[in-house]
């Protein structure tokens, strides 16, 4: 049986890219996440209680 060489180490460049993507994702979530007093959240809640035609278009 012939052994096939397998490279098991991930290059440092791949770890760097993964770190940058993770940081970007966390920062983006923190910036764009819903806040309890966010004006857009209040507007969306009022809109959902409004006209059924509008709410069906949103969903």
N, CA, C and O atoms as a printed pandas DataFrame, in Angstrom:
     atom_number atom_name residue_name chain_id  residue_number  x_coord  y_coord  z_coord
0              1         N          UNK        A               1    0.844   -1.174    0.000
1              2        CA          UNK        A               1    0.000    0.000    0.000
2              3         C          UNK        A               1    0.892    1.240    0.000
3              4         O          UNK        A               1    1.787    1.364    0.836
4              5         N          UNK        A               2    0.649    2.148   -0.927
5              6        CA          UNK        A               2    1.454    3.359   -1.066
6              7         C          UNK        A               2    0.836    4.478   -0.238
7              8         O          UNK        A               2   -0.365    4.740   -0.314
8              9         N          UNK        A               3    1.680    5.131    0.551
9             10        CA          UNK        A               3    1.200    6.253    1.351
10            11         C          UNK        A               3    1.213    7.519    0.509
11            12         O          UNK        A               3    2.185    7.818   -0.185
12            13         N          UNK        A               4    0.127    8.244    0.587
13            14        CA          UNK        A               4    0.018    9.514   -0.134
14            15         C          UNK        A               4    0.405   10.621    0.838
15            16         O          UNK        A               4   -0.157   10.709    1.930
16            17         N          UNK        A               5    1.363   11.470    0.450
17            18        CA          UNK        A               5    1.759   12.554    1.353
18            19         C          UNK        A               5    0.625   13.578    1.515
19            20         O          UNK        A               5    0.030   14.028    0.536
20            21         N          UNK        A               6    0.350   13.921    2.741
21            22        CA          UNK        A               6   -0.708   14.885    3.038
22            23         C          UNK        A               6   -0.092   16.036    3.825
23            24         O          UNK        A               6    0.587   15.832    4.831
24            25         N          UNK        A               7   -0.341   17.224    3.351
25            26        CA          UNK        A               7    0.160   18.398    4.051
26            27         C          UNK        A               7   -0.874   18.787    5.105
27            28         O          UNK        A               7   -1.977   19.221    4.770
28            29         N          UNK        A               8   -0.519   18.631    6.357
29            30        CA          UNK        A               8   -1.493   18.849    7.422
30            31         C          UNK        A               8   -1.419   20.231    8.049
31            32         O          UNK        A               8   -2.325   20.621    8.786
32            33         N          UNK        A               9   -0.388   20.958    7.779
33            34        CA          UNK        A               9   -0.254   22.284    8.374
34            35         C          UNK        A               9   -0.904   23.343    7.491
35            36         O          UNK        A               9   -0.750   23.338    6.269
36            37         N          UNK        A              10   -1.620   24.236    8.126
37            38        CA          UNK        A              10   -2.244   25.347    7.407
38            39         C          UNK        A              10   -1.252   26.501    7.414
39            40         O          UNK        A              10   -0.714   26.856    8.463
40            41         N          UNK        A              11   -1.011   27.087    6.247
41            42        CA          UNK        A              11   -0.039   28.190    6.185
42            43         C          UNK        A              11   -0.495   29.399    7.011
43            44         O          UNK        A              11   -1.687   29.614    7.229
44            45         N          UNK        A              12    0.474   30.165    7.454
45            46        CA          UNK        A              12    0.201   31.342    8.281
46            47         C          UNK        A              12   -0.673   32.353    7.539
47            48         O          UNK        A              12   -1.429   33.093    8.170
48            49         N          UNK        A              13   -0.582   32.392    6.235
49            50        CA          UNK        A              13   -1.411   33.308    5.448
50            51         C          UNK        A              13   -2.895   32.969    5.597
51            52         O          UNK        A              13   -3.742   33.858    5.679
52            53         N          UNK        A              14   -3.192   31.677    5.631
53            54        CA          UNK        A              14   -4.589   31.247    5.779
54            55         C          UNK        A              14   -5.119   31.635    7.159
55            56         O          UNK        A              14   -6.262   32.075    7.280
56            57         N          UNK        A              15   -4.299   31.477    8.199
57            58        CA          UNK        A              15   -4.704   31.882    9.539
58            59         C          UNK        A              15   -4.916   33.392    9.600
59            60         O          UNK        A              15   -5.842   33.863   10.260
60            61         N          UNK        A              16   -4.066   34.148    8.918
61            62        CA          UNK        A              16   -4.191   35.603    8.899
62            63         C          UNK        A              16   -5.487   36.033    8.226
63            64         O          UNK        A              16   -6.186   36.919    8.719
64            65         N          UNK        A              17   -5.801   35.411    7.112
65            66        CA          UNK        A              17   -7.048   35.737    6.407
66            67         C          UNK        A              17   -8.256   35.371    7.274
67            68         O          UNK        A              17   -9.217   36.136    7.359
68            69         N          UNK        A              18   -8.206   34.216    7.907
69            70        CA          UNK        A              18   -9.310   33.794    8.781
70            71         C          UNK        A              18   -9.492   34.772    9.940
71            72         O          UNK        A              18  -10.621   35.091   10.313
72            73         N          UNK        A              19   -8.392   35.243   10.506
73            74        CA          UNK        A              19   -8.459   36.204   11.600
74            75         C          UNK        A              19   -9.082   37.520   11.133
75            76         O          UNK        A              19   -9.934   38.084   11.819
76            77         N          UNK        A              20   -8.660   38.004    9.971
77            78        CA          UNK        A              20   -9.201   39.262    9.457
78            79         C          UNK        A              20  -10.693   39.150    9.151
79            80         O          UNK        A              20  -11.459   40.065    9.452
80            81         N          UNK        A              21  -11.099   38.049    8.565
81            82        CA          UNK        A              21  -12.523   37.845    8.262
82            83         C          UNK        A              21  -13.337   37.782    9.549
83            84         O          UNK        A              21  -14.425   38.351    9.628
84            85         N          UNK        A              22  -12.809   37.092   10.554
85            86        CA          UNK        A              22  -13.502   36.991   11.832
86            87         C          UNK        A              22  -13.628   38.354   12.504
87            88         O          UNK        A              22  -14.696   38.703   13.005
88            89         N          UNK        A              23  -12.552   39.116   12.517
89            90        CA          UNK        A              23  -12.606   40.455   13.119
90            91         C          UNK        A              23  -13.583   41.358   12.385
91            92         O          UNK        A              23  -14.355   42.082   13.015
92            93         N          UNK        A              24  -13.556   41.320   11.061
93            94        CA          UNK        A              24  -14.490   42.120   10.268
94            95         C          UNK        A              24  -15.926   41.735   10.590
95            96         O          UNK        A              24  -16.786   42.604   10.740
96            97         N          UNK        A              25  -16.188   40.445   10.697
97            98        CA          UNK        A              25  -17.526   39.974   11.006
98            99         C          UNK        A              25  -17.991   40.434   12.384
99           100         O          UNK        A              25  -19.130   40.874   12.539
100          101         N          UNK        A              26  -17.122   40.334   13.378
101          102        CA          UNK        A              26  -17.481   40.766   14.728
102          103         C          UNK        A              26  -17.731   42.270   14.803
103          104         O          UNK        A              26  -18.688   42.716   15.436
104          105         N          UNK        A              27  -16.873   43.040   14.158
105          106        CA          UNK        A              27  -17.037   44.493   14.166
106          107         C          UNK        A              27  -18.304   44.891   13.421
107          108         O          UNK        A              27  -19.042   45.769   13.869
108          109         N          UNK        A              28  -18.555   44.248   12.288
109          110        CA          UNK        A              28  -19.751   44.540   11.506
110          111         C          UNK        A              28  -21.018   44.207   12.294
111          112         O          UNK        A              28  -21.993   44.958   12.258
112          113         N          UNK        A              29  -20.999   43.088   13.000
113          114        CA          UNK        A              29  -22.152   42.709   13.821
114          115         C          UNK        A              29  -22.368   43.697   14.954
115          116         O          UNK        A              29  -23.508   44.026   15.280
116          117         N          UNK        A              30  -21.292   44.171   15.552
117          118        CA          UNK        A              30  -21.410   45.129   16.645
118          119         C          UNK        A              30  -21.960   46.465   16.153
119          120         O          UNK        A              30  -22.733   47.119   16.852
120          121         N          UNK        A              31  -21.565   46.860   14.965
121          122        CA          UNK        A              31  -22.017   48.142   14.416
122          123         C          UNK        A              31  -23.466   48.060   13.945
123          124         O          UNK        A              31  -24.264   48.957   14.218
124          125         N          UNK        A              32  -23.803   46.985   13.239
125          126        CA          UNK        A              32  -25.111   46.897   12.593
126          127         C          UNK        A              32  -26.139   46.087   13.374
127          128         O          UNK        A              32  -27.269   45.923   12.914
128          129         N          UNK        A              33  -25.777   45.590   14.522
129          130        CA          UNK        A              33  -26.716   44.816   15.323
130          131         C          UNK        A              33  -27.840   45.681   15.850
131          132         O          UNK        A              33  -27.667   46.889   16.017
132          133         N          UNK        A              34  -28.990   45.082   16.116
133          134        CA          UNK        A              34  -30.113   45.889   16.609
134          135         C          UNK        A              34  -29.871   46.384   18.030
135          136         O          UNK        A              34  -29.354   45.658   18.879
136          137         N          UNK        A              35  -30.248   47.605   18.265
137          138        CA          UNK        A              35  -30.164   48.195   19.601
138          139         C          UNK        A              35  -31.589   48.392   20.117
139          140         O          UNK        A              35  -32.515   48.551   19.322
140          141         N          UNK        A              36  -31.767   48.382   21.390
141          142        CA          UNK        A              36  -33.113   48.485   21.950
142          143         C          UNK        A              36  -33.746   49.853   21.687
143          144         O          UNK        A              36  -34.971   49.957   21.627
144          145         N          UNK        A              37  -32.948   50.886   21.533
145          146        CA          UNK        A              37  -33.491   52.218   21.288
146          147         C          UNK        A              37  -33.156   52.728   19.890
147          148         O          UNK        A              37  -33.174   53.934   19.645
148          149         N          UNK        A              38  -32.861   51.836   18.999
149          150        CA          UNK        A              38  -32.515   52.207   17.628
150          151         C          UNK        A              38  -33.766   52.696   16.897
151          152         O          UNK        A              38  -34.814   52.053   16.961
152          153         N          UNK        A              39  -33.662   53.804   16.220
153          154        CA          UNK        A              39  -34.809   54.396   15.526
154          155         C          UNK        A              39  -35.338   53.474   14.431
155          156         O          UNK        A              39  -36.549   53.406   14.221
156          157         N          UNK        A              40  -34.462   52.769   13.737
157          158        CA          UNK        A              40  -34.923   51.881   12.674
158          159         C          UNK        A              40  -35.704   50.702   13.241
159          160         O          UNK        A              40  -36.644   50.224   12.606
160          161         N          UNK        A              41  -35.329   50.229   14.423
161          162        CA          UNK        A              41  -36.059   49.134   15.066
162          163         C          UNK        A              41  -37.455   49.591   15.460
163          164         O          UNK        A              41  -38.427   48.858   15.277
164          165         N          UNK        A              42  -37.554   50.793   15.996
165          166        CA          UNK        A              42  -38.858   51.350   16.369
166          167         C          UNK        A              42  -39.711   51.537   15.133
167          168         O          UNK        A              42  -40.896   51.202   15.141
168          169         N          UNK        A              43  -39.132   52.064   14.079
169          170        CA          UNK        A              43  -39.863   52.266   12.825
170          171         C          UNK        A              43  -40.357   50.935   12.282
171          172         O          UNK        A              43  -41.505   50.831   11.851
172          173         N          UNK        A              44  -39.506   49.921   12.296
173          174        CA          UNK        A              44  -39.889   48.605   11.773
174          175         C          UNK        A              44  -41.021   48.009   12.601
175          176         O          UNK        A              44  -41.944   47.416   12.042
176          177         N          UNK        A              45  -40.970   48.154   13.910
177          178        CA          UNK        A              45  -42.030   47.628   14.775
178          179         C          UNK        A              45  -43.358   48.319   14.485
179          180         O          UNK        A              45  -44.398   47.664   14.434
180          181         N          UNK        A              46  -43.331   49.631   14.297
181          182        CA          UNK        A              46  -44.550   50.365   13.977
182          183         C          UNK        A              46  -45.080   49.963   12.610
183          184         O          UNK        A              46  -46.291   49.859   12.413
184          185         N          UNK        A              47  -44.187   49.741   11.681
185          186        CA          UNK        A              47  -44.588   49.350   10.335
186          187         C          UNK        A              47  -45.228   47.971   10.340
187          188         O          UNK        A              47  -46.173   47.725    9.591
188          189         N          UNK        A              48  -44.726   47.077   11.169
189          190        CA          UNK        A              48  -45.280   45.725   11.235
190          191         C          UNK        A              48  -46.695   45.733   11.825
191          192         O          UNK        A              48  -47.490   44.838   11.537
192          193         N          UNK        A              49  -47.018   46.748   12.657
193          194        CA          UNK        A              49  -48.355   46.856   13.227
194          195         C          UNK        A              49  -49.293   47.628   12.301
195          196         O          UNK        A              49  -50.486   47.747   12.581
196          197         N          UNK        A              50  -48.768   48.139   11.228
197          198        CA          UNK        A              50  -49.543   48.999   10.339
198          199         C          UNK        A              50  -50.381   48.165    9.369
199          200         O          UNK        A              50  -50.939   47.128    9.728
200          201         N          UNK        A              51  -50.447   48.635    8.175
201          202        CA          UNK        A              51  -51.258   48.071    7.112
202          203         C          UNK        A              51  -50.839   46.630    6.777
203          204         O          UNK        A              51  -49.643   46.375    6.632
204          205         N          UNK        A              52  -51.783   45.678    6.648
205          206        CA          UNK        A              52  -51.430   44.296    6.301
206          207         C          UNK        A              52  -50.752   44.165    4.945
207          208         O          UNK        A              52  -49.948   43.256    4.742
208          209         N          UNK        A              53  -51.063   45.055    4.022
209          210        CA          UNK        A              53  -50.430   44.997    2.709
210          211         C          UNK        A              53  -48.935   45.303    2.832
211          212         O          UNK        A              53  -48.110   44.659    2.183
212          213         N          UNK        A              54  -48.593   46.282    3.662
213          214        CA          UNK        A              54  -47.211   46.654    3.865
214          215         C          UNK        A              54  -46.472   45.513    4.557
215          216         O          UNK        A              54  -45.352   45.180    4.170
216          217         N          UNK        A              55  -47.081   44.913    5.569
217          218        CA          UNK        A              55  -46.415   43.848    6.297
218          219         C          UNK        A              55  -46.223   42.612    5.430
219          220         O          UNK        A              55  -45.219   41.916    5.580
220          221         N          UNK        A              56  -47.149   42.322    4.533
221          222        CA          UNK        A              56  -46.971   41.164    3.650
222          223         C          UNK        A              56  -45.862   41.428    2.636
223          224         O          UNK        A              56  -45.181   40.495    2.209
224          225         N          UNK        A              57  -45.673   42.691    2.245
225          226        CA          UNK        A              57  -44.592   43.017    1.313
226          227         C          UNK        A              57  -43.235   42.891    1.981
227          228         O          UNK        A              57  -42.256   42.527    1.331
228          229         N          UNK        A              58  -43.165   43.187    3.271
229          230        CA          UNK        A              58  -41.901   43.098    4.003
230          231         C          UNK        A              58  -41.487   41.650    4.188
231          232         O          UNK        A              58  -40.311   41.316    4.049
232          233         N          UNK        A              59  -42.433   40.798    4.496
233          234        CA          UNK        A              59  -42.136   39.393    4.736
234          235         C          UNK        A              59  -41.854   38.741    3.439
235          236         O          UNK        A              59  -41.576   37.543    3.398
